[in-house]
PDB file of C-alpha atoms in Angstrom:
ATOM      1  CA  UNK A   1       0.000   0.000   0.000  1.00 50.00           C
ATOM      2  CA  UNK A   2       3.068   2.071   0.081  1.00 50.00           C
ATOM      3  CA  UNK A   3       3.545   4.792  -2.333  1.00 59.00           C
ATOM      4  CA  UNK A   4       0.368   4.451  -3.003  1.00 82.00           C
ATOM      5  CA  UNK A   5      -1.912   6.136  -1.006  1.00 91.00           C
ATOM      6  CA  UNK A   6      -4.422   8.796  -1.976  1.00 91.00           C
ATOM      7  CA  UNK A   7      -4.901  12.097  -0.171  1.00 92.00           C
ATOM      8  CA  UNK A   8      -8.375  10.282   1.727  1.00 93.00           C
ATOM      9  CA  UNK A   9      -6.024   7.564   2.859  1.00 95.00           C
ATOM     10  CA  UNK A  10      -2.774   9.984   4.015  1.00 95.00           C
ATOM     11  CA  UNK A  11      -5.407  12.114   5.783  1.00 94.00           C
ATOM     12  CA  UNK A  12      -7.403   8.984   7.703  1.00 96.00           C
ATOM     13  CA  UNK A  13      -3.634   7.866   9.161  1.00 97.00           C
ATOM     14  CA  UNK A  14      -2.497  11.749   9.539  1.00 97.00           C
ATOM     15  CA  UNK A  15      -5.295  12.894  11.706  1.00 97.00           C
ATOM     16  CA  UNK A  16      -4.973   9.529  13.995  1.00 98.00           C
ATOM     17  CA  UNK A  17      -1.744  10.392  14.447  1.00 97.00           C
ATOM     18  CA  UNK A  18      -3.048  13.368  16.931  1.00 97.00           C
ATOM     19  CA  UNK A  19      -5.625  10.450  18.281  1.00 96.00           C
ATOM     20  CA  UNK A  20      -8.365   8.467  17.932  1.00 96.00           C
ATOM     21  CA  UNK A  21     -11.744   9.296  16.266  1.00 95.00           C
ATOM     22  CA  UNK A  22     -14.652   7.785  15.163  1.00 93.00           C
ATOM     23  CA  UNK A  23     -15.311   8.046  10.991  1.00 91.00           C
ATOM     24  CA  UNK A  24     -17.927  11.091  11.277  1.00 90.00           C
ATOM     25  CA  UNK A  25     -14.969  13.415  13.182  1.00 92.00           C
ATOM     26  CA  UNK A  26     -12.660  11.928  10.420  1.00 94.00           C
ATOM     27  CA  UNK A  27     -14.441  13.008   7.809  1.00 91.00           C
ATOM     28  CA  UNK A  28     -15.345  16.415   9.546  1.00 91.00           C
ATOM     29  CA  UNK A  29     -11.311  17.088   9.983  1.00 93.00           C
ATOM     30  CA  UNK A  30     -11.148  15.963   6.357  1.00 92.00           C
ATOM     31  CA  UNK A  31     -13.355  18.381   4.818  1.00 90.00           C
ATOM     32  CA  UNK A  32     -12.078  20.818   6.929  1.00 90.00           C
ATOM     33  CA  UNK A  33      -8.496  20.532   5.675  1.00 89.00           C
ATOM     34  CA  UNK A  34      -9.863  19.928   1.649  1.00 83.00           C
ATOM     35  CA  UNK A  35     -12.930  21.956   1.881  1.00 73.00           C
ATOM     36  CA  UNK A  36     -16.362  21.129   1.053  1.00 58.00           C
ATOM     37  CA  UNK A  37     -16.360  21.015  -2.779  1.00 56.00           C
ATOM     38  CA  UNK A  38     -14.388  18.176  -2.290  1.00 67.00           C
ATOM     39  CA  UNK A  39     -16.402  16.390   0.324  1.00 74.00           C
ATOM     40  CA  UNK A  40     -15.640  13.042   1.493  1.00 79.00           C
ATOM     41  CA  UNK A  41     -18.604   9.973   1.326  1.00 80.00           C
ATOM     42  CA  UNK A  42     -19.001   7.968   4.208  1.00 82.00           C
ATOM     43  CA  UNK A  43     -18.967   5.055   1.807  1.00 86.00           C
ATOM     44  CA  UNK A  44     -15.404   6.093   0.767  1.00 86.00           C
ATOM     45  CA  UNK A  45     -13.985   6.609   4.376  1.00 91.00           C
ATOM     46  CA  UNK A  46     -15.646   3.132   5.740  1.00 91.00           C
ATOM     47  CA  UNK A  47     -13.711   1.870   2.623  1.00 93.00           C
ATOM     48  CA  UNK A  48     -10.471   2.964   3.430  1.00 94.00           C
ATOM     49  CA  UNK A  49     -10.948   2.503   7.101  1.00 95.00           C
ATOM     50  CA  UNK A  50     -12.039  -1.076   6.567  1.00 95.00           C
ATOM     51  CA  UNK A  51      -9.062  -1.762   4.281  1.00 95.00           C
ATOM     52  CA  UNK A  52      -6.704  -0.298   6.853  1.00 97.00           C
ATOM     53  CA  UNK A  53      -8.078  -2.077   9.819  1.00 97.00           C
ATOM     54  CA  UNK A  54      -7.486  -5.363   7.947  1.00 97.00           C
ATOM     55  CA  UNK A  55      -4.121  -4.424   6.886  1.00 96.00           C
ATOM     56  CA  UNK A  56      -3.548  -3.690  10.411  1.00 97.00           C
ATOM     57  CA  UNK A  57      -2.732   0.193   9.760  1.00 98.00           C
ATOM     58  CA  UNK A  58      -5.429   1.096  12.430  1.00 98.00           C
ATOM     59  CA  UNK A  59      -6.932  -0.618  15.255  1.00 97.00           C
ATOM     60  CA  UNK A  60     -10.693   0.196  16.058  1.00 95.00           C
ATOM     61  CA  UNK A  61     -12.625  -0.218  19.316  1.00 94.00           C
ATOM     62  CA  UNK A  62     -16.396  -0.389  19.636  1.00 92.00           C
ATOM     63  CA  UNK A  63     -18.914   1.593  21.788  1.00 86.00           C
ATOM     64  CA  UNK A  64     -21.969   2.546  22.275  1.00 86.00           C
ATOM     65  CA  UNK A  65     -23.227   6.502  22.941  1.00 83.00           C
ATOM     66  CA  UNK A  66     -26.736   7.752  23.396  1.00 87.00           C
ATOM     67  CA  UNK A  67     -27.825   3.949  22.257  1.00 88.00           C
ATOM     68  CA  UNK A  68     -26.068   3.509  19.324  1.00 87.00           C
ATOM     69  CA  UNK A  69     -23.173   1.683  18.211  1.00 87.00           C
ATOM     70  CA  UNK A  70     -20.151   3.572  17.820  1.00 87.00           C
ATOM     71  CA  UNK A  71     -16.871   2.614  15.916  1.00 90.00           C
ATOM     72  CA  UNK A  72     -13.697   4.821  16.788  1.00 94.00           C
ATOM     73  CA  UNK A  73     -10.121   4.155  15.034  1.00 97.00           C
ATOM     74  CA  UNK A  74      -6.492   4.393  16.517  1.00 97.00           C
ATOM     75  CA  UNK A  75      -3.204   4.535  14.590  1.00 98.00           C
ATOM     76  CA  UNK A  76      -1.253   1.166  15.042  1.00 98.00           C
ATOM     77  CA  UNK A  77       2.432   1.102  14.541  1.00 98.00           C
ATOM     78  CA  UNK A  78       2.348  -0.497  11.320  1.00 97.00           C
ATOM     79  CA  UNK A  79       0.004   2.427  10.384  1.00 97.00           C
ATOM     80  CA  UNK A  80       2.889   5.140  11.382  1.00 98.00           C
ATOM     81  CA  UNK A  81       5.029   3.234   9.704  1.00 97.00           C
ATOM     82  CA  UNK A  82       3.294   3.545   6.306  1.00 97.00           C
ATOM     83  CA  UNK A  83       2.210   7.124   6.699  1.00 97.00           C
ATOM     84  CA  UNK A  84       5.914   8.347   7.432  1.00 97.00           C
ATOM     85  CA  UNK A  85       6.816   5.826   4.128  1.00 96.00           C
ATOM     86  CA  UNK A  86       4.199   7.765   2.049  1.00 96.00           C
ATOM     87  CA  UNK A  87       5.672  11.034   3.494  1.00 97.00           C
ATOM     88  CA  UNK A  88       8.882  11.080   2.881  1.00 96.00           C
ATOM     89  CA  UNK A  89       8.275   9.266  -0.822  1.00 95.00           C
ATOM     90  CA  UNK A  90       6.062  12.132  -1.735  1.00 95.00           C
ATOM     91  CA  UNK A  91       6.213  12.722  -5.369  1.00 92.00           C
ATOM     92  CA  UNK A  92       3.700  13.669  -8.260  1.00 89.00           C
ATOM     93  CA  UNK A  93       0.907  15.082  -8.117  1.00 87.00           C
ATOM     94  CA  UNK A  94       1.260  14.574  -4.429  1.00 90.00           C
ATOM     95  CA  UNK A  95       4.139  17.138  -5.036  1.00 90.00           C
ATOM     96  CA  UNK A  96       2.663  19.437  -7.428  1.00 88.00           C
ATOM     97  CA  UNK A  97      -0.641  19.705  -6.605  1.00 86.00           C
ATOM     98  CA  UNK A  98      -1.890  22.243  -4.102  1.00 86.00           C
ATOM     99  CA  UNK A  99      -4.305  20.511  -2.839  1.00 86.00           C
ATOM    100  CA  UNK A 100      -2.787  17.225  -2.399  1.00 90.00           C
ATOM    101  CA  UNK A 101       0.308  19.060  -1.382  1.00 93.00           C
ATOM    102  CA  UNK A 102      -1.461  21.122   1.423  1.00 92.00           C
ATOM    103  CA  UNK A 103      -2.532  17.228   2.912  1.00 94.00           C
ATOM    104  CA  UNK A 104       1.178  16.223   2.628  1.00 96.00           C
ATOM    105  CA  UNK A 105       2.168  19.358   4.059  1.00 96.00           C
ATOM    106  CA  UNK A 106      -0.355  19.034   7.060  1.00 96.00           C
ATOM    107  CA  UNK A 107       1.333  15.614   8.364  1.00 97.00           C
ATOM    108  CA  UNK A 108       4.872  16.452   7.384  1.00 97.00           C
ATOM    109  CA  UNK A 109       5.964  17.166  10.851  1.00 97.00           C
ATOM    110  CA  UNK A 110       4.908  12.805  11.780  1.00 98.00           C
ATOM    111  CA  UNK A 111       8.191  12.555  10.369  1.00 98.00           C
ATOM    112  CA  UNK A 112      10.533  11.942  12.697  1.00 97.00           C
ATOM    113  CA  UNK A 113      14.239  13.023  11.007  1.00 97.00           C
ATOM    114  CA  UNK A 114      14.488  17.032   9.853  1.00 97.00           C
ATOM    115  CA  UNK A 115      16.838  15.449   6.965  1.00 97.00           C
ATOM    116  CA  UNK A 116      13.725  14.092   5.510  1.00 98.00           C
ATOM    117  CA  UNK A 117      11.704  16.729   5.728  1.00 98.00           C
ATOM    118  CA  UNK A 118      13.667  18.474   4.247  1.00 97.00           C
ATOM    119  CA  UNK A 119      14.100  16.224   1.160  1.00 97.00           C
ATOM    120  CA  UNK A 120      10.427  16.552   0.986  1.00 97.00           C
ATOM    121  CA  UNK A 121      10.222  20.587   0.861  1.00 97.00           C
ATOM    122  CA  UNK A 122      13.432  20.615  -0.885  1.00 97.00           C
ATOM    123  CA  UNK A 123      11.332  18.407  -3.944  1.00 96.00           C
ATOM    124  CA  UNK A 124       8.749  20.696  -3.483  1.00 96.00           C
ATOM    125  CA  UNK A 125      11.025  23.746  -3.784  1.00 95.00           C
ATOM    126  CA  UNK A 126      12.040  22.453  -6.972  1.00 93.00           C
ATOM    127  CA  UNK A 127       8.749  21.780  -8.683  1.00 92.00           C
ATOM    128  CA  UNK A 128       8.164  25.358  -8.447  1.00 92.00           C
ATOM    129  CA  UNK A 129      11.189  26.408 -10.302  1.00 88.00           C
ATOM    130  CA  UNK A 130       9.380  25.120 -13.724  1.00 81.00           C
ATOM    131  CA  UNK A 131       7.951  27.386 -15.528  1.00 68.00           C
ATOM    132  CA  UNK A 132       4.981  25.759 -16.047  1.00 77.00           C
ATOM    133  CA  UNK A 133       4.119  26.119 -12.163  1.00 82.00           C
ATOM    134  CA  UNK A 134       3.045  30.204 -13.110  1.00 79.00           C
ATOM    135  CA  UNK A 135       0.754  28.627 -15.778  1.00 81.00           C
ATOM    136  CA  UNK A 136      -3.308  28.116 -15.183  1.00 81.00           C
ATOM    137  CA  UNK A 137      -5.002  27.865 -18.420  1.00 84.00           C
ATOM    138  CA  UNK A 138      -4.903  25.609 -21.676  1.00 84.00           C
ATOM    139  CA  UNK A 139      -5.787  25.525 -25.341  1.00 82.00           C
ATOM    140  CA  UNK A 140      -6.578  22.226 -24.828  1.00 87.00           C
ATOM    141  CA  UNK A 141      -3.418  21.308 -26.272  1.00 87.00           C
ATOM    142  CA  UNK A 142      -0.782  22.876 -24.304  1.00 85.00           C
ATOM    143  CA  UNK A 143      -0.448  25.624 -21.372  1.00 85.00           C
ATOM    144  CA  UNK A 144      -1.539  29.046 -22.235  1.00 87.00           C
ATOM    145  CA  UNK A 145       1.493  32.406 -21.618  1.00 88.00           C
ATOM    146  CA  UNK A 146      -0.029  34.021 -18.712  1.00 88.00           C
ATOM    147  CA  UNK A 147       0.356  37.179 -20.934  1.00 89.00           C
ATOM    148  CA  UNK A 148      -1.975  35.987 -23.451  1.00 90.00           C
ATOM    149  CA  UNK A 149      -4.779  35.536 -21.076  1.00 91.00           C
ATOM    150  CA  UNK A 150      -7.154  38.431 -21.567  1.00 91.00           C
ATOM    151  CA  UNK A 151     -10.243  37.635 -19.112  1.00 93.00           C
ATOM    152  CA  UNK A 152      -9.416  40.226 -15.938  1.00 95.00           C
ATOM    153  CA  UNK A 153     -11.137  37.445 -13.588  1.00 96.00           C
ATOM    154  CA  UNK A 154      -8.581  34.781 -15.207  1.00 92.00           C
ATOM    155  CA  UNK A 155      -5.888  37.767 -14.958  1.00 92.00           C
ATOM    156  CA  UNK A 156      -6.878  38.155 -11.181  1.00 95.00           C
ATOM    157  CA  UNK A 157      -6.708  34.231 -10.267  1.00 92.00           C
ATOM    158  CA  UNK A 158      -2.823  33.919 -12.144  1.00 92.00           C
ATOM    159  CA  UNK A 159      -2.152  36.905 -10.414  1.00 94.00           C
ATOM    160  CA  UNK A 160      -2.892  35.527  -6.469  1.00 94.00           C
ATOM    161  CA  UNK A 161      -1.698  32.393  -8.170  1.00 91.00           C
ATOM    162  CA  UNK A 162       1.635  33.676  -8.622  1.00 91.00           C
ATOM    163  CA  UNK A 163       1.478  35.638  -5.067  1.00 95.00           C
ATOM    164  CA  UNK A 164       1.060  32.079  -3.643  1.00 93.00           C
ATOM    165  CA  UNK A 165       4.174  30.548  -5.414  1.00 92.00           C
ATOM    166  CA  UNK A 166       6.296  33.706  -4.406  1.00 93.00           C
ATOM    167  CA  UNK A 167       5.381  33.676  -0.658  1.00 96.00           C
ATOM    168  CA  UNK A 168       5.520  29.205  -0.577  1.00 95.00           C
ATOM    169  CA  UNK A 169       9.241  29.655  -2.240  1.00 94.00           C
ATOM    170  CA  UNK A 170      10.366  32.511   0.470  1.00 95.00           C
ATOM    171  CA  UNK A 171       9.339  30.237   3.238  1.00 96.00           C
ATOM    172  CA  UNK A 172      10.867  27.141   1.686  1.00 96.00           C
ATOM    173  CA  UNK A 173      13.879  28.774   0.949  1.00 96.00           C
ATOM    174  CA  UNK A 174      14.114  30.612   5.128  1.00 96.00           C
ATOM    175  CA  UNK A 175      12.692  27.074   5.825  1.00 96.00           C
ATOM    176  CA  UNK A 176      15.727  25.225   4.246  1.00 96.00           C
ATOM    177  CA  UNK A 177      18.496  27.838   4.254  1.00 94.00           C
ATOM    178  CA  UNK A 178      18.499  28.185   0.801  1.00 89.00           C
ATOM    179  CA  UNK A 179      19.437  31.495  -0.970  1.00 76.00           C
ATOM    180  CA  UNK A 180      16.986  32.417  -4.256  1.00 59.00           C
TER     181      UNK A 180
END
């Protein structure tokens, strides 16, 4: 499962690491971090946490609260293990996606050495040296020049885009010693 996992999966063994929960304050932490337009089904999170239980990722414990059957989930060792794997393998869209990115980013510190942290933001770092990075919009066929984009609402999202990428890269670079 290793290399693997999917930002549902790296968030279900993240937000154990800070204890256990039952699937509904999961999936309330979830779409908290990701936001609602990309909500989370329950029939996705009993999925994963089903698969991870038998795997023997997480552990779960069973009780009952104002009559009704309750199922809450704790990070096992094995799960740790596999989360801090994923972590410090992060690559891809894992890398260069914001949103996937702002997961990995969220658990980083479960990794126990600074060294690989660092790797991790140092990967990260470098995806945003491409110039492709600055670019939003397509033809379809290819990335449109940011200066050919005429639409002032399209002009307005490159241009807190590109405020983003400036301010992540100064706080990589203090974060890592690194001189631009």
């Amino acid at each position: 499962m290793v290399g693997m996992m999917n930002t549902i999966e790296l968030m279900t063994l993240g937000f154990l690491t800070e204890g256990p929960a039952c699937g509904y304050r999961l999936r309330k932490k979830m779409e908290q971090l990701q936001g609602y337009m990309q909500a989370v089904s329950d029939g996705t999170l009993h999925a994963v946490t089903g698969r991870f239980v038998k795997a023997g990722y997480i552990g779960e414990t069973h009780t009952v609260v104002n009559g009704r059957r309750l199922r809450e989930f704790h990070l096992e060792p094995a799960g740790r293990e596999a989360l801090i794997a994923e972590l410090k393998g992060t690559s891809g869209y894992m890398l260069t996606n914001i949103t996937k990115w702002a997961v990995v980013m969220s658990f980083l510190s479960v990794i126990p050495d600074e060294a690989d942290r660092n790797a991790v933001l140092r990967r990260r770092l470098d995806s945003l040296a491409e110039a492709d990075v600055r670019r939003l919009y397509s033809d379809g066929e290819g990335p449109i020049d940011n200066d050919k984009v005429e639409d002032r609402y399209r002009r307005a999202i490159i241009a807190v885009h590109d405020a983003e990428i400036d301010a992540e890269r100064a706080w990589l670079e203090r974060e890592l010693g690194v001189r631009a």
